[in-house]
PDB file of C-alpha atoms in Angstrom:
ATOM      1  CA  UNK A   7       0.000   0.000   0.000  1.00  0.00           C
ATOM      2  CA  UNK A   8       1.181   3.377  -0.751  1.00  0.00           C
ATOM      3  CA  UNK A   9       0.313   6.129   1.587  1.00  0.00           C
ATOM      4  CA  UNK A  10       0.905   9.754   0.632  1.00  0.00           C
ATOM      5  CA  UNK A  11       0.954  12.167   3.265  1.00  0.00           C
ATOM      6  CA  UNK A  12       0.728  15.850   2.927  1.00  0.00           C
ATOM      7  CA  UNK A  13       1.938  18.570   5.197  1.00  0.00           C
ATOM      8  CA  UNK A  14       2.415  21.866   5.853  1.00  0.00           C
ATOM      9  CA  UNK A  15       5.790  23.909   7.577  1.00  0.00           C
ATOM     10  CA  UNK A  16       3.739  26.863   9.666  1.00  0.00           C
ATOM     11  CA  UNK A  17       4.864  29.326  12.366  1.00  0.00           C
ATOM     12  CA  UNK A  18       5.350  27.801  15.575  1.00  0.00           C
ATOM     13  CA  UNK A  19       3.422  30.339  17.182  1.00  0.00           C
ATOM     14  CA  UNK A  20      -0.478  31.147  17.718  1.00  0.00           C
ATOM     15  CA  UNK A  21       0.591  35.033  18.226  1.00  0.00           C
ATOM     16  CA  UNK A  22       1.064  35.908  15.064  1.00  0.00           C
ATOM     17  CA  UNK A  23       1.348  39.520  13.127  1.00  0.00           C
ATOM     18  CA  UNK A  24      -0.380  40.777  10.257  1.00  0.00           C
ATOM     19  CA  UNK A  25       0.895  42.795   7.469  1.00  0.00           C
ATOM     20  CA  UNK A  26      -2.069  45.450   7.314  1.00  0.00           C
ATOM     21  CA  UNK A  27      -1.499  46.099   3.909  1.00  0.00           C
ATOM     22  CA  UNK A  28      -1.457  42.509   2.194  1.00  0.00           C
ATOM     23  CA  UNK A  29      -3.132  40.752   4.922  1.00  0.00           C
ATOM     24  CA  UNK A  30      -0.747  37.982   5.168  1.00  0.00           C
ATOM     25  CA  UNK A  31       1.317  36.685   8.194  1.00  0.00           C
ATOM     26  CA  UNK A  32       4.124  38.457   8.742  1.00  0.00           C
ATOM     27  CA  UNK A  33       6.446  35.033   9.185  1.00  0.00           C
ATOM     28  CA  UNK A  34       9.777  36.537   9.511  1.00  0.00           C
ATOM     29  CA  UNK A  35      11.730  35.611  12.586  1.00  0.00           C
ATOM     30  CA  UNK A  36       9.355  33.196  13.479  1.00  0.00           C
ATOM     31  CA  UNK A  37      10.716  29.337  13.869  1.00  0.00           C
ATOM     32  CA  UNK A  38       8.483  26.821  11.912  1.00  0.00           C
ATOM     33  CA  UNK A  39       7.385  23.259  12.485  1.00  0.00           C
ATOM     34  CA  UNK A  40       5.286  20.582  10.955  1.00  0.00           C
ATOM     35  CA  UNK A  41       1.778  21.164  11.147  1.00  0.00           C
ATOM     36  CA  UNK A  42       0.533  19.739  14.377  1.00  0.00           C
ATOM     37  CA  UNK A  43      -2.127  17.732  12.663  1.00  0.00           C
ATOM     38  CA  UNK A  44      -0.003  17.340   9.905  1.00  0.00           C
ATOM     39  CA  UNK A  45       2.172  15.626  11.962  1.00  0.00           C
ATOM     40  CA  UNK A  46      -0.143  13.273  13.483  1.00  0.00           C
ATOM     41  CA  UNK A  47      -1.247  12.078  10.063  1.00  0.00           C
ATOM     42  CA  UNK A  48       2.249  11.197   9.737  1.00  0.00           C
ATOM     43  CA  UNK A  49       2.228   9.332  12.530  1.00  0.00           C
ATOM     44  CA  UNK A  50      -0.795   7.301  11.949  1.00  0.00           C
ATOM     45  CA  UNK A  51       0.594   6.630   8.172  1.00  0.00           C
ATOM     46  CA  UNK A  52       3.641   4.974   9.466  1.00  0.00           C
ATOM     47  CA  UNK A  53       1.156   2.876  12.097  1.00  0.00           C
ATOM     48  CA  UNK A  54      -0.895   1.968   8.672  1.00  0.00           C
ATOM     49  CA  UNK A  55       2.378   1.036   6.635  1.00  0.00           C
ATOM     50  CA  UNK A  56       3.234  -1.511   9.285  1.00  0.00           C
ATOM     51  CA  UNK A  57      -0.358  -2.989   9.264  1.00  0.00           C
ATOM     52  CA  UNK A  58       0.016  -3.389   5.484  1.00  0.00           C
ATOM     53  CA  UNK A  59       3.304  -4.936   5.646  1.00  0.00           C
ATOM     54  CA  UNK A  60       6.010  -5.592   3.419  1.00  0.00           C
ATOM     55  CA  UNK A  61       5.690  -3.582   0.371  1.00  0.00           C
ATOM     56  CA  UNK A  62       3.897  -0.591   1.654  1.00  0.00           C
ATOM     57  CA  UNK A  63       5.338   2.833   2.208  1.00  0.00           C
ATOM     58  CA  UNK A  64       5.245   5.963   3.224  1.00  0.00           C
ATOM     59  CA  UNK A  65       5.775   9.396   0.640  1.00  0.00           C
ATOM     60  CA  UNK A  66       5.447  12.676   2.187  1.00  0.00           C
ATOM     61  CA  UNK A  67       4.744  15.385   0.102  1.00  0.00           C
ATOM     62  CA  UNK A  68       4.634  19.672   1.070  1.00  0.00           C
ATOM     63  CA  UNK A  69       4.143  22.403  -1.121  1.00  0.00           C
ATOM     64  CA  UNK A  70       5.835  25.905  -0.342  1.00  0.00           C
ATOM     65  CA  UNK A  71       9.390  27.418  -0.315  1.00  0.00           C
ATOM     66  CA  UNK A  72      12.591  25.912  -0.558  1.00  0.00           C
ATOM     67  CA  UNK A  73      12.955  26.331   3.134  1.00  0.00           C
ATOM     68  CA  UNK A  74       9.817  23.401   3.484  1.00  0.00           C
ATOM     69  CA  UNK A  75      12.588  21.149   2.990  1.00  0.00           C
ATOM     70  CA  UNK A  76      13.466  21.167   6.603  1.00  0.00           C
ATOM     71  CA  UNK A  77       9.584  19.748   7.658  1.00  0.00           C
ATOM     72  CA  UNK A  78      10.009  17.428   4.718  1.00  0.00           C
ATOM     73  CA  UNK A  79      13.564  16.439   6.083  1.00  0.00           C
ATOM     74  CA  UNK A  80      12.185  15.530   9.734  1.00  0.00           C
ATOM     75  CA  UNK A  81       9.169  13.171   8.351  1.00  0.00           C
ATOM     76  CA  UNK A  82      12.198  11.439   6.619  1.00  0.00           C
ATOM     77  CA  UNK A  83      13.775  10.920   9.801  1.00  0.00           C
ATOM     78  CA  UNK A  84      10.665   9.891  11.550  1.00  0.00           C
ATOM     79  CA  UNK A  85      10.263   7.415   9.082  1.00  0.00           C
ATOM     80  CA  UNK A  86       9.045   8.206   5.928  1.00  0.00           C
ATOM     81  CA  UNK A  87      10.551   6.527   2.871  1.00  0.00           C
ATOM     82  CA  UNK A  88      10.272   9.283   0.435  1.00  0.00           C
ATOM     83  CA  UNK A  89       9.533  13.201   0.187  1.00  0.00           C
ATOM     84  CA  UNK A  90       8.448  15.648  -2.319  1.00  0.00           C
ATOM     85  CA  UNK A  91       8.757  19.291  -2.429  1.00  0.00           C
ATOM     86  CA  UNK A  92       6.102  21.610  -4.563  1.00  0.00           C
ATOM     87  CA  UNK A  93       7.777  24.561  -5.368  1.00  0.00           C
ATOM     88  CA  UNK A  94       7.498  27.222  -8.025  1.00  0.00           C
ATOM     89  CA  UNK A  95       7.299  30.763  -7.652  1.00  0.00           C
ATOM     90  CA  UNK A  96       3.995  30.399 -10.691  1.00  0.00           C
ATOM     91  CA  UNK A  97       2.429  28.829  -7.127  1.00  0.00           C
ATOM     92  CA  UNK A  98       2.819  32.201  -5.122  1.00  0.00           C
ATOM     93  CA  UNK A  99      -0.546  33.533  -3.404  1.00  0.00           C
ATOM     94  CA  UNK A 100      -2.564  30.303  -4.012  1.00  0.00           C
ATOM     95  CA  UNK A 101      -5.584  29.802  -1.843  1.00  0.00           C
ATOM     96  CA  UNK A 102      -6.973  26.935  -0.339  1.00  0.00           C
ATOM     97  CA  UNK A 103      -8.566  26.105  -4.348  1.00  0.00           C
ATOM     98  CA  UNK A 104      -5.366  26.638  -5.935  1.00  0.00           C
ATOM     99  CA  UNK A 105      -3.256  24.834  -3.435  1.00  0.00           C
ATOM    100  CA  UNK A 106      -5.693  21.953  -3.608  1.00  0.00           C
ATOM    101  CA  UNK A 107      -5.230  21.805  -7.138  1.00  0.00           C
ATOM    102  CA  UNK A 108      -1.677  21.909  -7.293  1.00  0.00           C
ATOM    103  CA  UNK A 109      -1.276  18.844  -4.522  1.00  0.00           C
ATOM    104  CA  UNK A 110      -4.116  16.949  -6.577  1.00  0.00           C
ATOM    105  CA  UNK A 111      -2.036  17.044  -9.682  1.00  0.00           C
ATOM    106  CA  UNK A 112       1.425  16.525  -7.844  1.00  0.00           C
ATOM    107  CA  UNK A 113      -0.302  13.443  -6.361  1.00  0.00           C
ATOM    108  CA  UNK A 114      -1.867  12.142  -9.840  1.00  0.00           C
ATOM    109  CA  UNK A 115       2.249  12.048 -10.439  1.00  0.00           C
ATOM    110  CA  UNK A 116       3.646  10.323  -7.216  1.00  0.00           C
ATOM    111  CA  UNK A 117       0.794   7.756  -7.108  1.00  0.00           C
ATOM    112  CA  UNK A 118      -1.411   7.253  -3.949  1.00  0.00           C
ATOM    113  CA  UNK A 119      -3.440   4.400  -2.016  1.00  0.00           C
ATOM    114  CA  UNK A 120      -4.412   6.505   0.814  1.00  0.00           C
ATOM    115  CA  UNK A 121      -3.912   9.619   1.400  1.00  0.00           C
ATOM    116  CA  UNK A 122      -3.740  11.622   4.568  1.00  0.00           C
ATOM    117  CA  UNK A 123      -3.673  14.974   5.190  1.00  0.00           C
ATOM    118  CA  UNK A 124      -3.851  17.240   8.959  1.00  0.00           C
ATOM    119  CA  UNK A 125      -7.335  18.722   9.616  1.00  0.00           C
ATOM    120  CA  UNK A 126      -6.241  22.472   9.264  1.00  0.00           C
ATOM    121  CA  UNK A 127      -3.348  24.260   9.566  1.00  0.00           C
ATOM    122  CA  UNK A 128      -2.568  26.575  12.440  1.00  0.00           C
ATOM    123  CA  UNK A 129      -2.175  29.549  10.380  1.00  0.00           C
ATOM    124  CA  UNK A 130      -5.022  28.981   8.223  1.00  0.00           C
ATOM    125  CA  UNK A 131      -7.596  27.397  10.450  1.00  0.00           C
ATOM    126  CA  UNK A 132      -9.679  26.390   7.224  1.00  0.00           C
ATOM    127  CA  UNK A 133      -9.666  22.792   7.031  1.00  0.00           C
ATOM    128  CA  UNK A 134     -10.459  22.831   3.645  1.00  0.00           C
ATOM    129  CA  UNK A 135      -7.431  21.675   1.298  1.00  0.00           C
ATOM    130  CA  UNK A 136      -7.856  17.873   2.628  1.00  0.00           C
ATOM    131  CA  UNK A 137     -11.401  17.806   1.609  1.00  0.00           C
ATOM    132  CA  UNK A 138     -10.676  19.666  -1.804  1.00  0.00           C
ATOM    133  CA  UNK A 139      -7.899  17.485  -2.527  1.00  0.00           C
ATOM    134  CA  UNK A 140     -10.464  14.579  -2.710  1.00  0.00           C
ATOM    135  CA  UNK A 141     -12.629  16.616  -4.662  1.00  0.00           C
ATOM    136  CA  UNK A 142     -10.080  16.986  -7.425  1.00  0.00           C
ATOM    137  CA  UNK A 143      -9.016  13.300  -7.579  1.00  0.00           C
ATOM    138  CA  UNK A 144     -12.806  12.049  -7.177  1.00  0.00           C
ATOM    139  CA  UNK A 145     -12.054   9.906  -4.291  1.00  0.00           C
ATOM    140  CA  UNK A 146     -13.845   9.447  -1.071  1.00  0.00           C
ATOM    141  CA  UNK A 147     -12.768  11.449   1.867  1.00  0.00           C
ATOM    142  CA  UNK A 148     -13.629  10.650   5.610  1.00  0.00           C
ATOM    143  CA  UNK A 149     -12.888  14.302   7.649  1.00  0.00           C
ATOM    144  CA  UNK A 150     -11.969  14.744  11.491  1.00  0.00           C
ATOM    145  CA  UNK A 151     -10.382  11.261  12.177  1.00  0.00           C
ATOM    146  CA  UNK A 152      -9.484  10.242  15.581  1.00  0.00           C
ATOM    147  CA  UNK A 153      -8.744   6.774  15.337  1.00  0.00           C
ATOM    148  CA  UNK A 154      -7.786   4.617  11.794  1.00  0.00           C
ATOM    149  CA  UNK A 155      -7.767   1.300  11.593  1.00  0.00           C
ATOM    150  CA  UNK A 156      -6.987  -0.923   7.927  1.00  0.00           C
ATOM    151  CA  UNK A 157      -9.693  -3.892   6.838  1.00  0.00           C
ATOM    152  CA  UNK A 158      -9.316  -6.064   3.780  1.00  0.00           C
ATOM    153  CA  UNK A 159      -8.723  -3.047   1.660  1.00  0.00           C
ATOM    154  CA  UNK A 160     -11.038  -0.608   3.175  1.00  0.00           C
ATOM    155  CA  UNK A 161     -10.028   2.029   6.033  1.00  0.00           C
ATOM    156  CA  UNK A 162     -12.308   1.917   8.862  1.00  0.00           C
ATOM    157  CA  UNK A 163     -12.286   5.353  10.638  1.00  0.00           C
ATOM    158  CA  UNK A 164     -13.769   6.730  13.493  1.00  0.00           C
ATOM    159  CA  UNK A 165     -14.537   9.864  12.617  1.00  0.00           C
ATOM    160  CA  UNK A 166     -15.314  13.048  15.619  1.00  0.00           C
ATOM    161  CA  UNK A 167     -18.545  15.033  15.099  1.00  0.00           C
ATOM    162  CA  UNK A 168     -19.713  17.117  17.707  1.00  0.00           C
ATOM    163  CA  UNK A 169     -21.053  15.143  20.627  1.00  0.00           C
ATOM    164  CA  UNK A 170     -20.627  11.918  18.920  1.00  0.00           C
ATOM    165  CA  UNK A 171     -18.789   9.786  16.572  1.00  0.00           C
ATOM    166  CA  UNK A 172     -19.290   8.249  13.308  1.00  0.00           C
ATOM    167  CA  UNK A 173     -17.572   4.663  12.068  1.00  0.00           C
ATOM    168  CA  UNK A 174     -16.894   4.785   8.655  1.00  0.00           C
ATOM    169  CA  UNK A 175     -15.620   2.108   6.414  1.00  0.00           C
ATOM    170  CA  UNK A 176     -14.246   3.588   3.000  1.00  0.00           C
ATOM    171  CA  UNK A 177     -12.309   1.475   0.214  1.00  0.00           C
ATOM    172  CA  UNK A 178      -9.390   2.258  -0.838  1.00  0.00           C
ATOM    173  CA  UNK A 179      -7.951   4.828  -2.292  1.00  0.00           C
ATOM    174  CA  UNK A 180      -9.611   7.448  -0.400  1.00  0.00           C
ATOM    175  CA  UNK A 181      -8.475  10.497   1.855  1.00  0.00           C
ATOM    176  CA  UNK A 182      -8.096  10.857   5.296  1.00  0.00           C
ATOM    177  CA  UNK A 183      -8.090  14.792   7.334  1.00  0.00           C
ATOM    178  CA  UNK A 184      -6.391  13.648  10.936  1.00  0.00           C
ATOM    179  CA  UNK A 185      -7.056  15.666  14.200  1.00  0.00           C
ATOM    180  CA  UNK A 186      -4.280  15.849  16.143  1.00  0.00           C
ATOM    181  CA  UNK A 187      -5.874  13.069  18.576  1.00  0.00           C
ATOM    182  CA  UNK A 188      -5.532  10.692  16.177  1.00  0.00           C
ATOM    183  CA  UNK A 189      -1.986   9.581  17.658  1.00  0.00           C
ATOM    184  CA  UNK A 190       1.131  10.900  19.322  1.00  0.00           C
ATOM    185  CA  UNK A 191       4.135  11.405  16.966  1.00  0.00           C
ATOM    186  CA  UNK A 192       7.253   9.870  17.589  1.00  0.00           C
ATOM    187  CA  UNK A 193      10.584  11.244  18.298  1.00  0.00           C
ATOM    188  CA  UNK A 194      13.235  11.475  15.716  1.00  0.00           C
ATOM    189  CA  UNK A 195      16.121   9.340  15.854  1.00  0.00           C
ATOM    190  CA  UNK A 196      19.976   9.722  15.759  1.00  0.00           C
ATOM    191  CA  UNK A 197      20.032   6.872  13.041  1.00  0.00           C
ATOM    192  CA  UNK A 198      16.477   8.502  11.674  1.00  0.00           C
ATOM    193  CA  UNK A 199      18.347  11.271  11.325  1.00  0.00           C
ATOM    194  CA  UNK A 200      21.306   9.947   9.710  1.00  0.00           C
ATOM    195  CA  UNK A 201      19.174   7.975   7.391  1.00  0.00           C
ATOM    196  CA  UNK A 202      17.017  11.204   5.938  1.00  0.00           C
ATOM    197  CA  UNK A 203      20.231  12.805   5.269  1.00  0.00           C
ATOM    198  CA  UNK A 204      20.550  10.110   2.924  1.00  0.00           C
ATOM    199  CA  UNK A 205      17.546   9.713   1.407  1.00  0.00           C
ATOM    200  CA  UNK A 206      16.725  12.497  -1.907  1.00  0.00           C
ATOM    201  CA  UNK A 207      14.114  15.554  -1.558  1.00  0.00           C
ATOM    202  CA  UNK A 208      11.932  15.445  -4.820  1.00  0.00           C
ATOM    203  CA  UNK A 209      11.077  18.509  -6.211  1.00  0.00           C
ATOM    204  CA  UNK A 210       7.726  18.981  -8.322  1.00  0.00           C
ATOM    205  CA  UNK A 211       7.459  22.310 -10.198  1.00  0.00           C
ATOM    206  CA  UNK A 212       5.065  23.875 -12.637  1.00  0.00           C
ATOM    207  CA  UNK A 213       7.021  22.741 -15.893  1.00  0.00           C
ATOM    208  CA  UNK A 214       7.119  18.891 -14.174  1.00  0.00           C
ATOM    209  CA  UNK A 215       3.096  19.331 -13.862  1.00  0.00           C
ATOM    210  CA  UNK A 216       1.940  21.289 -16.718  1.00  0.00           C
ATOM    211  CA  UNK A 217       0.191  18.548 -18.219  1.00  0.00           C
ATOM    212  CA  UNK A 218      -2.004  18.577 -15.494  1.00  0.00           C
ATOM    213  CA  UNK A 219      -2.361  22.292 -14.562  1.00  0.00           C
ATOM    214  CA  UNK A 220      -3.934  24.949 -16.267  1.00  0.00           C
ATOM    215  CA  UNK A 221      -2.120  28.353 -14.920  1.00  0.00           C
ATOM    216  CA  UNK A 222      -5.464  30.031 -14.999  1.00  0.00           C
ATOM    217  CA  UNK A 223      -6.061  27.480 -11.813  1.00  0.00           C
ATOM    218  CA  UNK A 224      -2.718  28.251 -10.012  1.00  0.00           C
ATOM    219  CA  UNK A 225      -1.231  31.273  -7.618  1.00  0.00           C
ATOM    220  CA  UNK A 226      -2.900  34.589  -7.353  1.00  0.00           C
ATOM    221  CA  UNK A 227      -4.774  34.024 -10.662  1.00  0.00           C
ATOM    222  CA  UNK A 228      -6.678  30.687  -9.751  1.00  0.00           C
ATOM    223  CA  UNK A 229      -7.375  32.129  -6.066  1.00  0.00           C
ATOM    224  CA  UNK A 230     -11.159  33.204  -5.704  1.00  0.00           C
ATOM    225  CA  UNK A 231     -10.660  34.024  -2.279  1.00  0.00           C
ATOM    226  CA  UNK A 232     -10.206  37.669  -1.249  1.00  0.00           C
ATOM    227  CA  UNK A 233      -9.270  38.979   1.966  1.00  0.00           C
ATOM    228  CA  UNK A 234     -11.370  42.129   2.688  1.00  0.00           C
ATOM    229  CA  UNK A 235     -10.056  42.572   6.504  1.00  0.00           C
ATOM    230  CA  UNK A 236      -7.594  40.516   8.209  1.00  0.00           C
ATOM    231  CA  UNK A 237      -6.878  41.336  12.415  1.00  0.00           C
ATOM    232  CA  UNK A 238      -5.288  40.456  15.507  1.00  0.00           C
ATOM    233  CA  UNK A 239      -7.431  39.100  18.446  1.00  0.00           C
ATOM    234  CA  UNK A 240      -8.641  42.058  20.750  1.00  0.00           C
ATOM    235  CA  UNK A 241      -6.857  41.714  24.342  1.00  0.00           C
ATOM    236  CA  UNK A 242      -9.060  41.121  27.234  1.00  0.00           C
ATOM    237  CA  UNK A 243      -9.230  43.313  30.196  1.00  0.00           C
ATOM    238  CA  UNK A 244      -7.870  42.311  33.436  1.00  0.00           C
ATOM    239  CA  UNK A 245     -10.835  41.089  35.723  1.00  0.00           C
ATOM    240  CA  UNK A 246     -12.023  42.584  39.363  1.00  0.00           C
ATOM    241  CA  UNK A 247     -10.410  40.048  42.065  1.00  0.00           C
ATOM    242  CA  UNK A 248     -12.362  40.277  44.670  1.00  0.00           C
ATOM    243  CA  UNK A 249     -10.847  39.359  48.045  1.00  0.00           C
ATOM    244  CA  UNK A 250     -11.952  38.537  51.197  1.00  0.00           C
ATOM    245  CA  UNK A 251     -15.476  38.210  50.895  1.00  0.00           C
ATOM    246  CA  UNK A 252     -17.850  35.848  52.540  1.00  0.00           C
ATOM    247  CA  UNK A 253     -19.795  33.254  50.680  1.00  0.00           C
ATOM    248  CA  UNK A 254     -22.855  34.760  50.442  1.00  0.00           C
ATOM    249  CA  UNK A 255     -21.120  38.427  50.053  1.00  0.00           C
ATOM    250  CA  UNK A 256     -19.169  36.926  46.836  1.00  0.00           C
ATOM    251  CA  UNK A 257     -22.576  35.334  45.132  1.00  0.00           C
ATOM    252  CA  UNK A 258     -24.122  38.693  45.423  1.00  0.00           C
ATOM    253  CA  UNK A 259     -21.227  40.109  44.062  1.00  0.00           C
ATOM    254  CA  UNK A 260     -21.389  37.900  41.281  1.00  0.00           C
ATOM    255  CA  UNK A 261     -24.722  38.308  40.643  1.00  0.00           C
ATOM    256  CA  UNK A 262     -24.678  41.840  40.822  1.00  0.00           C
ATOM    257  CA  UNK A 263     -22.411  41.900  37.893  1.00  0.00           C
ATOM    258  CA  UNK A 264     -24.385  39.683  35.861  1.00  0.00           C
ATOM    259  CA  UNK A 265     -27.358  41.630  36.251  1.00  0.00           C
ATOM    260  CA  UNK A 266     -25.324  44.880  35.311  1.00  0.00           C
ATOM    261  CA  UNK A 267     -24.316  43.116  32.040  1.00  0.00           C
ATOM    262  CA  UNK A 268     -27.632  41.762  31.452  1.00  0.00           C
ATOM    263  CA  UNK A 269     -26.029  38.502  31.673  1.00  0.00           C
ATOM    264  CA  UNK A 270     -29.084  36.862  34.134  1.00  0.00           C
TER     265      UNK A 270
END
């Protein structure tokens, strides 16, 4: 079985700045890391490959700047047999629709089983490439899996929804989005480490995917998505302590202020 994992390299950092005029992250000085779901699909890959057995494997595939070699070089050392980089400066400013497109054609090229991809990415929050991706490639997708288990051909999933769950079974190939529940990553290795320095970084660009892309599709020009306002959470006020009160002199407090806020 070949399982294809894609991740992202994001800012390791939930207090980020914005660039008021382009409304992008402002990502310089900030260190990076896989993307935490991401990173939990790779884990639960490498779990799959060794259900499957002998002959399966692992590819994991990003798509940004050169510097996404360094996320692509730890999955190698976690485990992963192979890695692919999609890079060209023709993908600049893609959205979720153009990114999705881009990864659906690089994976038409690598070849896929399964594919897995994290939920959402931290600096996105959209949670929509995984689910486009399957779009694209007209395969099934199950969303939001927290546990993963492989059947006879088929992935059985447990997928989260709200205040329940739903078991799916899904035959292969299909897509997977992992939460970041869905298993613990493992630690690198000295020898991992060794070994990715060994093993090749791919690199996809536009002229080694033309036949599949239309540039009207790609970067700024294939992105329908505009960004009218972008802004930094508002910081909350520091709360009334209130010390040395009763019991009953702290519930009236309490409710006092509710009442004033037209809370109760």
């Amino acid at each position: 079985m070949k399982i294809a994992v894609c991740i992202k390299q994001v800012p390791d950092t939930s207090e980020v700045e914005l660039d008021p005029e382009t409304n992008t992250l402002v990502r310089t000085g900030l260190p990076s890391i896989i993307n935490p779901d991401d990173k939990s699909g790779i884990e639960a890959a490498l779990a799959l490959k060794a259900m499957a057995g002998e002959g399966s494997s692992v590819t994991v595939v990003s798509m940004g700047p050169p510097q996404a070699e360094m996320a692509l070089l730890e999955a190698l050392a976690m485990g992963c047999d192979e890695a692919f980089l999609v890079s060209d400066r023709k993908f600049g400013g893609s959205d979720t629709l153009a990114t999705s497109t881009i990864l659906a054609a690089s994976l038409k090229k690598i070849g896929y089983d399964l594919i897995v991809t994290g939920r959402q990415a931290i600096d996105g929050d959209t949670a929509q490439v995984g689910p486009q991706i399957a779009e694209h490639l007209g395969i099934p997708q199950v969303s939001y899996v927290q546990e993963v288990e492989l059947e006879d051909g088929a992935i059985i999933a447990l997928r989260q929804f709200e205040d329940r769950y739903h078991k799916v079974r899904v035959k292969l190939p299909c897509l997977l989005t992992a939460i970041t529940e869905l298993s613990k990553p493992r630690y690198m290795t000295v020898g991992g480490v060794i070994d990715a320095e060994k093993k090749p970084i791919h690199h996809l660009d536009f002229e080694a995917l033309g036949d599949l892309l239309d540039p009207a599709a790609i970067g700024l020009k294939g992105s329908p998505t505009n960004v009218v306002k972008s802004y930094t959470k508002e910081q909350k006020s520091a709360g009334a302590l209130l010390k040395g009160l009763t019991v009953d002199a702290a519930v009236n407090a309490i409710m006092a202020t509710l009442k004033e806020n037209h809370i109760v």
